[in-house]
mmCIF file of C-alpha atoms and ligand atoms in Angstrom:
data_model
loop_
_atom_site.group_PDB
_atom_site.id
_atom_site.type_symbol
_atom_site.label_atom_id
_atom_site.label_comp_id
_atom_site.label_asym_id
_atom_site.label_seq_id
_atom_site.Cartn_x
_atom_site.Cartn_y
_atom_site.Cartn_z
ATOM 1 C CA UNK A 125 4.275 13.924 21.805
ATOM 2 C CA UNK A 126 7.013 14.857 23.312
ATOM 3 C CA UNK A 127 9.679 10.934 23.235
ATOM 4 C CA UNK A 128 9.528 10.541 27.759
ATOM 5 C CA UNK A 129 5.538 9.449 26.521
ATOM 6 C CA UNK A 130 6.472 7.133 23.859
ATOM 7 C CA UNK A 131 6.949 3.738 23.847
ATOM 8 C CA UNK A 132 8.719 0.266 22.575
ATOM 9 C CA UNK A 133 5.169 -2.149 21.602
ATOM 10 C CA UNK A 134 7.216 -4.982 22.759
ATOM 11 C CA UNK A 135 8.374 -4.012 26.381
ATOM 12 C CA UNK A 136 4.621 -2.950 26.070
ATOM 13 C CA UNK A 137 3.519 -6.730 25.347
ATOM 14 C CA UNK A 138 5.546 -8.664 27.524
ATOM 15 C CA UNK A 139 4.949 -6.083 30.674
ATOM 16 C CA UNK A 140 1.724 -4.157 30.593
ATOM 17 C CA UNK A 141 -0.335 -6.100 28.817
ATOM 18 C CA UNK A 142 -1.938 -5.924 25.850
ATOM 19 C CA UNK A 143 -5.313 -4.242 26.130
ATOM 20 C CA UNK A 144 -3.515 -1.554 28.462
ATOM 21 C CA UNK A 145 -1.076 -0.331 26.080
ATOM 22 C CA UNK A 146 -2.417 -0.179 22.932
ATOM 23 C CA UNK A 147 -6.418 -0.045 23.350
ATOM 24 C CA UNK A 148 -6.255 -3.298 21.748
ATOM 25 C CA UNK A 149 -5.433 -2.160 18.810
ATOM 26 C CA UNK A 150 -1.687 -3.176 17.191
ATOM 27 C CA UNK A 151 0.469 -2.175 15.204
ATOM 28 C CA UNK A 152 0.231 -4.322 11.374
ATOM 29 C CA UNK A 153 2.611 -6.921 10.955
ATOM 30 C CA UNK A 154 5.524 -6.466 9.345
ATOM 31 C CA UNK A 155 9.139 -8.421 8.814
ATOM 32 C CA UNK A 156 11.042 -7.332 11.829
ATOM 33 C CA UNK A 157 14.355 -7.074 11.970
ATOM 34 C CA UNK A 158 16.810 -7.514 13.985
ATOM 35 C CA UNK A 159 16.195 -4.741 16.969
ATOM 36 C CA UNK A 160 13.032 -3.603 15.438
ATOM 37 C CA UNK A 161 10.752 -2.631 17.280
ATOM 38 C CA UNK A 162 6.979 -0.566 16.276
ATOM 39 C CA UNK A 163 6.624 2.773 19.127
ATOM 40 C CA UNK A 164 3.415 3.772 19.542
ATOM 41 C CA UNK A 165 2.178 6.980 21.218
ATOM 42 C CA UNK A 166 -0.859 8.058 22.978
ATOM 43 C CA UNK A 167 -4.698 7.954 20.432
ATOM 44 C CA UNK A 168 -4.723 11.597 20.401
ATOM 45 C CA UNK A 169 -8.114 13.009 19.248
ATOM 46 C CA UNK A 170 -9.882 14.764 15.541
ATOM 47 C CA UNK A 171 -10.305 18.602 17.090
ATOM 48 C CA UNK A 172 -11.057 21.375 15.728
ATOM 49 C CA UNK A 173 -11.503 21.609 11.836
ATOM 50 C CA UNK A 174 -11.035 17.974 11.574
ATOM 51 C CA UNK A 175 -7.716 17.945 12.878
ATOM 52 C CA UNK A 176 -5.484 15.844 15.288
ATOM 53 C CA UNK A 177 -2.235 18.195 17.579
ATOM 54 C CA UNK A 178 1.182 18.056 16.175
ATOM 55 C CA UNK A 179 2.391 14.604 16.867
ATOM 56 C CA UNK A 180 6.559 14.703 17.083
ATOM 57 C CA UNK A 181 8.311 11.129 15.488
ATOM 58 C CA UNK A 182 11.469 12.040 16.946
ATOM 59 C CA UNK A 183 14.964 11.637 15.549
ATOM 60 C CA UNK A 184 16.379 8.452 14.861
ATOM 61 C CA UNK A 185 19.518 6.007 13.750
ATOM 62 C CA UNK A 186 17.575 4.750 10.251
ATOM 63 C CA UNK A 187 16.731 5.844 5.816
ATOM 64 C CA UNK A 188 13.424 4.638 6.383
ATOM 65 C CA UNK A 189 10.527 4.998 9.091
ATOM 66 C CA UNK A 190 6.776 3.042 8.799
ATOM 67 C CA UNK A 191 4.699 5.075 9.796
ATOM 68 C CA UNK A 192 1.219 3.548 10.879
ATOM 69 C CA UNK A 193 -1.929 5.561 11.877
ATOM 70 C CA UNK A 194 -6.070 4.291 12.842
ATOM 71 C CA UNK A 195 -9.340 5.723 12.974
ATOM 72 C CA UNK A 196 -11.997 3.679 13.800
ATOM 73 C CA UNK A 197 -13.735 2.212 10.808
ATOM 74 C CA UNK A 198 -15.599 4.562 8.814
ATOM 75 C CA UNK A 199 -13.432 6.910 8.991
ATOM 76 C CA UNK A 200 -11.013 8.661 6.393
ATOM 77 C CA UNK A 201 -8.559 10.308 7.141
ATOM 78 C CA UNK A 202 -5.761 12.138 5.250
ATOM 79 C CA UNK A 203 -2.416 13.414 6.053
ATOM 80 C CA UNK A 204 -2.456 17.191 7.473
ATOM 81 C CA UNK A 205 1.008 18.205 7.479
ATOM 82 C CA UNK A 206 4.527 17.014 7.539
ATOM 83 C CA UNK A 207 7.235 19.126 9.050
ATOM 84 C CA UNK A 208 10.641 18.881 9.015
ATOM 85 C CA UNK A 209 13.237 18.995 12.133
ATOM 86 C CA UNK A 210 14.563 21.653 10.156
ATOM 87 C CA UNK A 211 11.470 23.631 10.070
ATOM 88 C CA UNK A 212 10.289 22.571 6.383
ATOM 89 C CA UNK A 213 7.525 21.475 5.800
ATOM 90 C CA UNK A 214 6.485 19.349 3.670
ATOM 91 C CA UNK A 215 3.377 19.444 3.983
ATOM 92 C CA UNK A 216 0.612 22.394 4.472
ATOM 93 C CA UNK A 217 -2.584 20.923 4.332
ATOM 94 C CA UNK A 218 -5.013 18.056 2.931
ATOM 95 C CA UNK A 219 -5.730 17.838 -0.968
ATOM 96 C CA UNK A 220 -8.941 16.607 -2.037
ATOM 97 C CA UNK A 221 -8.907 13.369 -4.238
ATOM 98 C CA UNK A 222 -7.981 9.315 -3.060
ATOM 99 C CA UNK A 223 -3.791 10.478 -2.976
ATOM 100 C CA UNK A 224 -2.309 13.752 -2.557
ATOM 101 C CA UNK A 225 -1.306 15.207 -5.885
ATOM 102 C CA UNK A 226 0.967 18.253 -5.066
ATOM 103 C CA UNK A 227 2.533 17.383 -1.739
ATOM 104 C CA UNK A 228 6.355 17.045 -1.601
ATOM 105 C CA UNK A 229 6.059 13.640 0.516
ATOM 106 C CA UNK A 230 2.749 12.606 -1.475
ATOM 107 C CA UNK A 231 0.079 10.469 0.532
ATOM 108 C CA UNK A 232 -3.192 9.055 -0.207
ATOM 109 C CA UNK A 233 -6.478 8.511 1.434
ATOM 110 C CA UNK A 234 -6.890 7.061 4.155
ATOM 111 C CA UNK A 235 -10.134 5.192 4.988
ATOM 112 C CA UNK A 236 -9.548 3.421 8.977
ATOM 113 C CA UNK A 237 -6.663 2.598 8.529
ATOM 114 C CA UNK A 238 -2.448 3.983 6.626
ATOM 115 C CA UNK A 239 0.313 2.637 6.415
ATOM 116 C CA UNK A 240 3.008 5.663 4.776
ATOM 117 C CA UNK A 241 6.889 4.857 4.168
ATOM 118 C CA UNK A 242 9.183 7.612 4.334
ATOM 119 C CA UNK A 243 12.355 6.998 2.577
ATOM 120 C CA UNK A 244 13.797 10.779 2.731
ATOM 121 C CA UNK A 245 15.075 11.930 -0.711
ATOM 122 C CA UNK A 246 14.575 15.015 -2.702
ATOM 123 C CA UNK A 247 15.897 16.335 0.491
ATOM 124 C CA UNK A 248 13.450 15.177 3.616
ATOM 125 C CA UNK A 249 15.821 12.823 5.727
ATOM 126 C CA UNK A 250 12.937 11.532 8.237
ATOM 127 C CA UNK A 251 16.044 10.116 10.659
ATOM 128 C CA UNK A 252 16.867 13.928 11.845
ATOM 129 C CA UNK A 253 12.792 13.639 13.004
ATOM 130 C CA UNK A 254 9.907 15.580 12.077
ATOM 131 C CA UNK A 255 6.524 16.354 13.172
ATOM 132 C CA UNK A 256 2.781 15.392 11.121
ATOM 133 C CA UNK A 257 -0.702 16.417 11.778
ATOM 134 C CA UNK A 258 -3.438 14.180 10.561
ATOM 135 C CA UNK A 259 -6.799 15.034 9.241
ATOM 136 C CA UNK A 260 -10.899 14.245 9.119
ATOM 137 C CA UNK A 261 -11.728 13.301 5.469
ATOM 138 C CA UNK A 262 -15.377 13.074 3.904
ATOM 139 C CA UNK A 263 -15.632 9.787 3.156
ATOM 140 C CA UNK A 264 -18.330 11.169 -0.276
ATOM 141 C CA UNK A 265 -16.564 12.833 -1.465
ATOM 142 C CA UNK A 266 -13.512 13.076 -0.926
ATOM 143 C CA UNK A 267 -12.660 16.680 0.584
ATOM 144 C CA UNK A 268 -11.163 17.718 3.953
ATOM 145 C CA UNK A 269 -13.693 17.474 6.289
ATOM 146 C CA UNK A 270 -14.028 19.766 10.121
ATOM 147 C CA UNK A 271 -16.994 17.067 11.695
ATOM 148 C CA UNK A 272 -16.327 14.004 12.466
ATOM 149 C CA UNK A 273 -17.464 14.482 15.822
ATOM 150 C CA UNK A 274 -15.849 11.598 18.530
ATOM 151 C CA UNK A 275 -12.836 9.694 16.116
ATOM 152 C CA UNK A 276 -9.836 9.449 17.678
ATOM 153 C CA UNK A 277 -6.360 8.238 16.034
ATOM 154 C CA UNK A 278 -3.608 6.531 16.926
ATOM 155 C CA UNK A 279 -0.010 6.640 14.823
ATOM 156 C CA UNK A 280 3.185 4.227 15.484
ATOM 157 C CA UNK A 281 6.178 4.207 12.791
ATOM 158 C CA UNK A 282 8.766 2.119 12.880
ATOM 159 C CA UNK A 283 12.472 3.138 12.521
ATOM 160 C CA UNK A 284 14.475 1.017 9.769
ATOM 161 C CA UNK A 285 18.311 1.314 10.083
ATOM 162 C CA UNK A 286 18.455 0.655 6.438
ATOM 163 C CA UNK A 287 17.622 0.311 2.911
ATOM 164 C CA UNK A 288 18.633 -3.396 1.594
ATOM 165 C CA UNK A 289 20.391 -3.947 -1.128
ATOM 166 C CA UNK A 290 17.844 -6.672 -2.118
ATOM 167 C CA UNK A 291 14.585 -7.499 -0.458
ATOM 168 C CA UNK A 292 11.632 -10.516 -0.323
ATOM 169 C CA UNK A 293 8.058 -10.592 -0.792
ATOM 170 C CA UNK A 294 5.443 -13.413 0.085
ATOM 171 C CA UNK A 295 2.602 -13.846 -2.689
ATOM 172 C CA UNK A 296 0.164 -15.023 -2.208
ATOM 173 C CA UNK A 297 -2.161 -15.561 -4.870
ATOM 174 C CA UNK A 298 -6.017 -15.891 -4.270
ATOM 175 C CA UNK A 299 -7.493 -17.863 -7.961
ATOM 176 C CA UNK A 300 -11.557 -17.485 -8.880
ATOM 177 C CA UNK A 301 -12.550 -19.171 -11.300
ATOM 178 C CA UNK A 302 -13.145 -17.255 -14.191
ATOM 179 C CA UNK A 303 -9.381 -17.056 -14.443
ATOM 180 C CA UNK A 304 -7.552 -18.394 -16.351
ATOM 181 C CA UNK A 305 -5.353 -20.246 -13.700
ATOM 182 C CA UNK A 306 -7.359 -22.069 -12.268
ATOM 183 C CA UNK A 307 -6.193 -25.203 -11.655
ATOM 184 C CA UNK A 308 -3.056 -24.705 -13.674
ATOM 185 C CA UNK A 309 -0.600 -25.246 -10.753
ATOM 186 C CA UNK A 310 2.419 -24.340 -13.716
ATOM 187 C CA UNK A 311 1.228 -21.387 -15.539
ATOM 188 C CA UNK A 312 1.288 -19.867 -11.964
ATOM 189 C CA UNK A 313 4.647 -21.272 -11.775
ATOM 190 C CA UNK A 314 5.172 -19.796 -15.338
ATOM 191 C CA UNK A 315 3.315 -15.987 -14.116
ATOM 192 C CA UNK A 316 5.672 -16.115 -10.249
ATOM 193 C CA UNK A 317 8.776 -16.409 -12.736
ATOM 194 C CA UNK A 318 7.925 -13.876 -15.151
ATOM 195 C CA UNK A 319 7.611 -11.569 -12.639
ATOM 196 C CA UNK A 320 10.000 -11.747 -11.005
ATOM 197 C CA UNK A 321 12.279 -10.740 -14.554
ATOM 198 C CA UNK A 322 9.965 -7.502 -14.047
ATOM 199 C CA UNK A 323 11.666 -7.186 -11.021
ATOM 200 C CA UNK A 324 14.328 -8.598 -10.914
ATOM 201 C CA UNK A 325 16.167 -4.761 -11.916
ATOM 202 C CA UNK A 326 13.890 -3.450 -9.224
ATOM 203 C CA UNK A 327 16.110 -5.869 -6.061
ATOM 204 C CA UNK A 328 12.480 -8.193 -5.241
ATOM 205 C CA UNK A 329 12.598 -11.627 -5.097
ATOM 206 C CA UNK A 330 8.859 -12.554 -5.114
ATOM 207 C CA UNK A 331 7.832 -16.144 -3.547
ATOM 208 C CA UNK A 332 4.511 -17.728 -4.007
ATOM 209 C CA UNK A 333 3.648 -18.447 0.102
ATOM 210 C CA UNK A 334 0.099 -20.606 -1.735
ATOM 211 C CA UNK A 335 -2.711 -20.836 -3.504
ATOM 212 C CA UNK A 336 -5.556 -20.816 -2.754
ATOM 213 C CA UNK A 337 -9.276 -21.602 -4.859
ATOM 214 C CA UNK A 338 -12.016 -18.357 -4.291
ATOM 215 C CA UNK A 339 -15.293 -19.837 -4.668
ATOM 216 C CA UNK A 340 -18.383 -18.202 -6.117
ATOM 217 C CA UNK A 341 -15.967 -15.062 -7.480
ATOM 218 C CA UNK A 342 -19.255 -13.154 -8.942
ATOM 219 C CA UNK A 343 -18.245 -12.621 -12.728
ATOM 220 C CA UNK A 344 -17.931 -8.490 -11.732
ATOM 221 C CA UNK A 345 -17.782 -6.784 -9.125
ATOM 222 C CA UNK A 346 -17.239 -2.700 -9.308
ATOM 223 C CA UNK A 347 -15.186 -0.589 -6.447
ATOM 224 C CA UNK A 348 -14.110 2.212 -6.163
ATOM 225 C CA UNK A 349 -11.653 4.774 -4.305
ATOM 226 C CA UNK A 350 -14.000 4.368 -0.091
ATOM 227 C CA UNK A 351 -16.391 1.671 -1.564
ATOM 228 C CA UNK A 352 -14.379 -1.056 -1.054
ATOM 229 C CA UNK A 353 -17.225 -3.901 -0.469
ATOM 230 C CA UNK A 354 -17.469 -5.316 -3.295
ATOM 231 C CA UNK A 355 -13.175 -6.566 -3.131
ATOM 232 C CA UNK A 356 -12.909 -7.375 0.778
ATOM 233 C CA UNK A 357 -15.832 -9.928 -0.176
ATOM 234 C CA UNK A 358 -13.811 -11.443 -2.826
ATOM 235 C CA UNK A 359 -10.604 -11.742 0.519
ATOM 236 C CA UNK A 360 -13.965 -12.899 2.211
ATOM 237 C CA UNK A 361 -14.212 -15.940 0.626
ATOM 238 C CA UNK A 362 -10.078 -16.783 1.850
ATOM 239 C CA UNK A 363 -8.068 -19.106 3.481
ATOM 240 C CA UNK A 364 -7.586 -16.657 7.113
ATOM 241 C CA UNK A 365 -4.844 -14.064 5.364
ATOM 242 C CA UNK A 366 -0.856 -14.700 6.588
ATOM 243 C CA UNK A 367 1.504 -12.932 8.189
ATOM 244 C CA UNK A 368 3.149 -10.185 5.720
ATOM 245 C CA UNK A 369 1.768 -12.086 2.798
ATOM 246 C CA UNK A 370 0.675 -9.789 -0.581
ATOM 247 C CA UNK A 371 -2.454 -11.607 -1.558
ATOM 248 C CA UNK A 372 -3.171 -11.633 -5.024
ATOM 249 C CA UNK A 373 -6.645 -11.779 -6.004
ATOM 250 C CA UNK A 374 -7.782 -12.971 -9.928
ATOM 251 C CA UNK A 375 -11.300 -12.136 -10.128
ATOM 252 C CA UNK A 376 -13.434 -11.342 -12.533
ATOM 253 C CA UNK A 377 -14.155 -8.524 -14.223
ATOM 254 C CA UNK A 378 -13.235 -5.541 -12.384
ATOM 255 C CA UNK A 379 -14.610 -2.187 -12.679
ATOM 256 C CA UNK A 380 -13.332 1.293 -11.556
ATOM 257 C CA UNK A 381 -17.071 2.683 -10.885
ATOM 258 C CA UNK A 382 -16.705 6.682 -10.357
ATOM 259 C CA UNK A 383 -19.843 7.960 -8.525
ATOM 260 C CA UNK A 384 -19.032 11.269 -9.780
ATOM 261 C CA UNK A 385 -17.623 10.672 -13.602
ATOM 262 C CA UNK A 386 -19.302 7.576 -15.682
ATOM 263 C CA UNK A 387 -19.439 5.521 -16.780
ATOM 264 C CA UNK A 388 -18.132 2.281 -14.672
ATOM 265 C CA UNK A 389 -14.405 1.626 -16.231
ATOM 266 C CA UNK A 390 -12.925 -1.706 -16.653
ATOM 267 C CA UNK A 391 -9.203 -1.803 -15.368
ATOM 268 C CA UNK A 392 -6.050 -3.778 -16.120
ATOM 269 C CA UNK A 393 -5.449 -4.073 -12.161
ATOM 270 C CA UNK A 394 -6.175 -2.273 -8.985
ATOM 271 C CA UNK A 395 -4.720 -1.740 -6.091
ATOM 272 C CA UNK A 396 -6.670 0.115 -3.420
ATOM 273 C CA UNK A 397 -4.109 2.575 -1.554
ATOM 274 C CA UNK A 398 -0.579 3.619 -2.832
ATOM 275 C CA UNK A 399 1.014 1.885 0.350
ATOM 276 C CA UNK A 400 -0.926 -1.319 1.250
ATOM 277 C CA UNK A 401 -0.965 -3.674 4.192
ATOM 278 C CA UNK A 402 -3.841 -2.146 6.475
ATOM 279 C CA UNK A 403 -7.368 -1.298 6.341
ATOM 280 C CA UNK A 404 -10.216 -2.711 3.857
ATOM 281 C CA UNK A 405 -9.570 -4.776 0.471
ATOM 282 C CA UNK A 406 -5.842 -5.200 1.719
ATOM 283 C CA UNK A 407 -4.500 -6.431 -1.431
ATOM 284 C CA UNK A 408 -3.316 -6.432 -5.447
ATOM 285 C CA UNK A 409 -6.538 -6.669 -7.531
ATOM 286 C CA UNK A 410 -6.583 -8.465 -10.830
ATOM 287 C CA UNK A 411 -9.338 -9.464 -13.659
ATOM 288 C CA UNK A 412 -9.592 -13.368 -15.435
ATOM 289 C CA UNK A 413 -12.322 -11.677 -17.535
ATOM 290 C CA UNK A 414 -12.685 -9.486 -20.063
ATOM 291 C CA UNK A 415 -16.537 -6.886 -19.192
ATOM 292 C CA UNK A 416 -17.616 -6.883 -22.573
ATOM 293 C CA UNK A 417 -16.831 -11.013 -23.354
ATOM 294 C CA UNK A 418 -18.455 -12.654 -20.038
ATOM 295 C CA UNK A 419 -19.468 -15.459 -22.613
ATOM 296 C CA UNK A 420 -16.509 -16.556 -23.983
ATOM 297 C CA UNK A 421 -15.058 -18.354 -20.332
ATOM 298 C CA UNK A 422 -11.504 -17.002 -18.786
ATOM 299 C CA UNK A 423 -9.588 -14.088 -20.621
ATOM 300 C CA UNK A 424 -5.900 -15.357 -21.951
ATOM 301 C CA UNK A 425 -3.315 -12.596 -21.521
ATOM 302 C CA UNK A 426 0.147 -13.046 -22.634
ATOM 303 C CA UNK A 427 1.995 -14.396 -19.079
ATOM 304 C CA UNK A 428 4.550 -11.521 -19.600
ATOM 305 C CA UNK A 429 1.887 -8.561 -20.726
ATOM 306 C CA UNK A 430 -0.022 -9.652 -17.528
ATOM 307 C CA UNK A 431 3.120 -10.088 -15.037
ATOM 308 C CA UNK A 432 3.448 -6.687 -16.187
ATOM 309 C CA UNK A 433 0.898 -5.441 -14.690
ATOM 310 C CA UNK A 434 0.343 -7.271 -12.038
ATOM 311 C CA UNK A 435 4.319 -6.373 -10.619
ATOM 312 C CA UNK A 436 3.448 -2.367 -11.324
ATOM 313 C CA UNK A 437 0.242 -3.085 -8.918
ATOM 314 C CA UNK A 438 2.947 -3.833 -6.582
ATOM 315 C CA UNK A 439 4.595 -0.457 -7.511
ATOM 316 C CA UNK A 440 1.353 1.083 -5.571
ATOM 317 C CA UNK A 441 1.125 -1.769 -3.116
ATOM 318 C CA UNK A 442 4.532 -1.061 -1.618
ATOM 319 C CA UNK A 443 4.590 2.516 -2.400
ATOM 320 C CA UNK A 444 4.666 3.919 -5.437
ATOM 321 C CA UNK A 445 2.511 6.614 -7.139
ATOM 322 C CA UNK A 446 2.614 6.854 -11.268
ATOM 323 C CA UNK A 447 5.633 8.259 -12.843
ATOM 324 C CA UNK A 448 2.575 10.609 -14.393
ATOM 325 C CA UNK A 449 -0.586 10.618 -13.272
ATOM 326 C CA UNK A 450 -3.837 11.025 -15.864
ATOM 327 C CA UNK A 451 -4.873 14.808 -15.470
ATOM 328 C CA UNK A 452 -0.710 15.957 -16.262
ATOM 329 C CA UNK A 453 0.522 16.195 -12.824
ATOM 330 C CA UNK A 454 3.835 14.101 -12.370
ATOM 331 C CA UNK A 455 5.246 11.828 -9.630
ATOM 332 C CA UNK A 456 8.368 13.835 -7.682
ATOM 333 C CA UNK A 457 10.531 12.038 -7.722
ATOM 334 C CA UNK A 458 13.867 13.870 -9.824
ATOM 335 C CA UNK A 459 15.027 10.944 -11.733
ATOM 336 C CA UNK A 460 11.767 9.337 -12.555
ATOM 337 C CA UNK A 461 10.022 10.436 -15.945
ATOM 338 C CA UNK A 462 7.100 8.746 -17.796
ATOM 339 C CA UNK A 463 8.145 6.015 -19.836
ATOM 340 C CA UNK A 464 8.682 3.774 -16.220
ATOM 341 C CA UNK A 465 6.530 0.342 -15.918
ATOM 342 C CA UNK A 466 4.221 3.188 -13.332
ATOM 343 C CA UNK A 467 2.799 4.574 -16.145
ATOM 344 C CA UNK A 468 -0.683 5.088 -15.694
ATOM 345 C CA UNK A 469 -0.987 2.721 -18.596
ATOM 346 C CA UNK A 470 1.830 -0.102 -17.622
ATOM 347 C CA UNK A 471 1.009 -1.718 -21.040
ATOM 348 C CA UNK A 472 2.139 0.506 -23.678
ATOM 349 C CA UNK A 473 5.172 0.762 -25.358
ATOM 350 C CA UNK A 474 7.612 2.705 -23.293
ATOM 351 C CA UNK A 475 6.393 2.130 -19.327
ATOM 352 C CA UNK A 476 8.896 -0.024 -18.436
ATOM 353 C CA UNK A 477 11.936 0.020 -16.171
ATOM 354 C CA UNK A 478 12.426 1.868 -12.746
ATOM 355 C CA UNK A 479 13.988 3.737 -11.109
ATOM 356 C CA UNK A 480 16.391 4.567 -7.835
ATOM 357 C CA UNK A 481 13.873 6.135 -6.396
ATOM 358 C CA UNK A 482 11.640 4.275 -6.373
ATOM 359 C CA UNK A 483 13.784 1.105 -5.872
ATOM 360 C CA UNK A 484 14.178 2.289 -2.428
ATOM 361 C CA UNK A 485 10.958 2.899 -2.052
ATOM 362 C CA UNK A 486 9.900 -0.702 -2.524
ATOM 363 C CA UNK A 487 13.352 -2.375 0.042
ATOM 364 C CA UNK A 488 11.332 0.222 2.557
ATOM 365 C CA UNK A 489 8.134 -0.632 3.227
ATOM 366 C CA UNK A 490 7.931 -3.286 6.506
ATOM 367 C CA UNK A 491 6.476 -6.198 4.434
ATOM 368 C CA UNK A 492 9.936 -6.612 2.787
ATOM 369 C CA UNK A 493 12.710 -8.562 4.116
ATOM 370 C CA UNK A 494 17.027 -8.346 3.605
ATOM 371 C CA UNK A 495 16.824 -12.215 3.916
ATOM 372 C CA UNK A 496 14.821 -15.305 2.988
ATOM 373 C CA UNK A 497 15.714 -16.536 6.548
ATOM 374 C CA UNK A 498 12.470 -17.230 7.926
ATOM 375 C CA UNK A 499 9.860 -14.574 8.579
ATOM 376 C CA UNK A 500 9.756 -13.188 12.589
ATOM 377 C CA UNK A 501 6.280 -13.453 13.443
ATOM 378 C CA UNK A 502 4.662 -10.377 14.815
ATOM 379 C CA UNK A 503 2.316 -9.769 16.968
HETATM 380 ZN ZN1 LIG B 143 -1.451 2.105 -11.878
#
């Protein structure tokens, strides 16, 4: 796809009408800074080998770019290649599993929709332009597949000129009756303060845009990488989502139920995909009950510990992987070691602090805005 076949989204809306513009699909919500706009490409089909054609993102004046890719419900896909303008390869193939561990630029498997924020660093400069291909994945086995029927993929990108010094992010708390925060606005405010203490070092400030009760949340919710119906159902019980606001759901007991490796494991927090903001169950989920003692009512976690885990989960939502995965695979950020808040067990002693690369990644997410001015509305 050549630059001449790309177009900015806003004029397209104004002059061509919504449906003609993007086949009825909108790029996701974003906190657009002045002069920013999504650029959309013509939709493409997954063809031979389950791969799309090569899609080129032309050079742009900026430090980071958000890529939005959308297919149909029930379609899983992953980044299959990423080559920069100098011909260097950063991603060479689809890797089995929920995310790529070996890729020089790490990305996650997407279900229906993906938001991938490329910030550069480690030698990759997205502003010089690059080319990507996506490939189909089997939603059940999380492995590459060559057969996808009629699935199509639409790509849009949002270049960002500079990464802000500090960023602001809106949150909404969705509180079930199982949570120690239920009916406790003072405790919710204190949690927010503790969360801001955790995020201070990385230059992010969060504000509570709204809080709502989640009626009838089950005492236990089970889920897996691509089996998110239980988590989606929790969100369906909430008032409609707010623009560019991250939902933090305080549920009952949460169990990660891997169909290949049992038994279901309780989790201290869960974010369905690294790079949140699109796709099913896009939120941060926190347990309210301990899975082993339902009878005792809401578990009372110390607020500081709880805030630390939420900060870790927000890190995932905003694009961060673990500093080392549980199988020993290290993150590829050269300035980020294991002793970091993105340790897979954030409650561990020493799992504190953020690195400069993590800061760049977090502040580049399109929902993070550089000032506290009212957020411009996106279509
Ligand atoms: Zn984690």
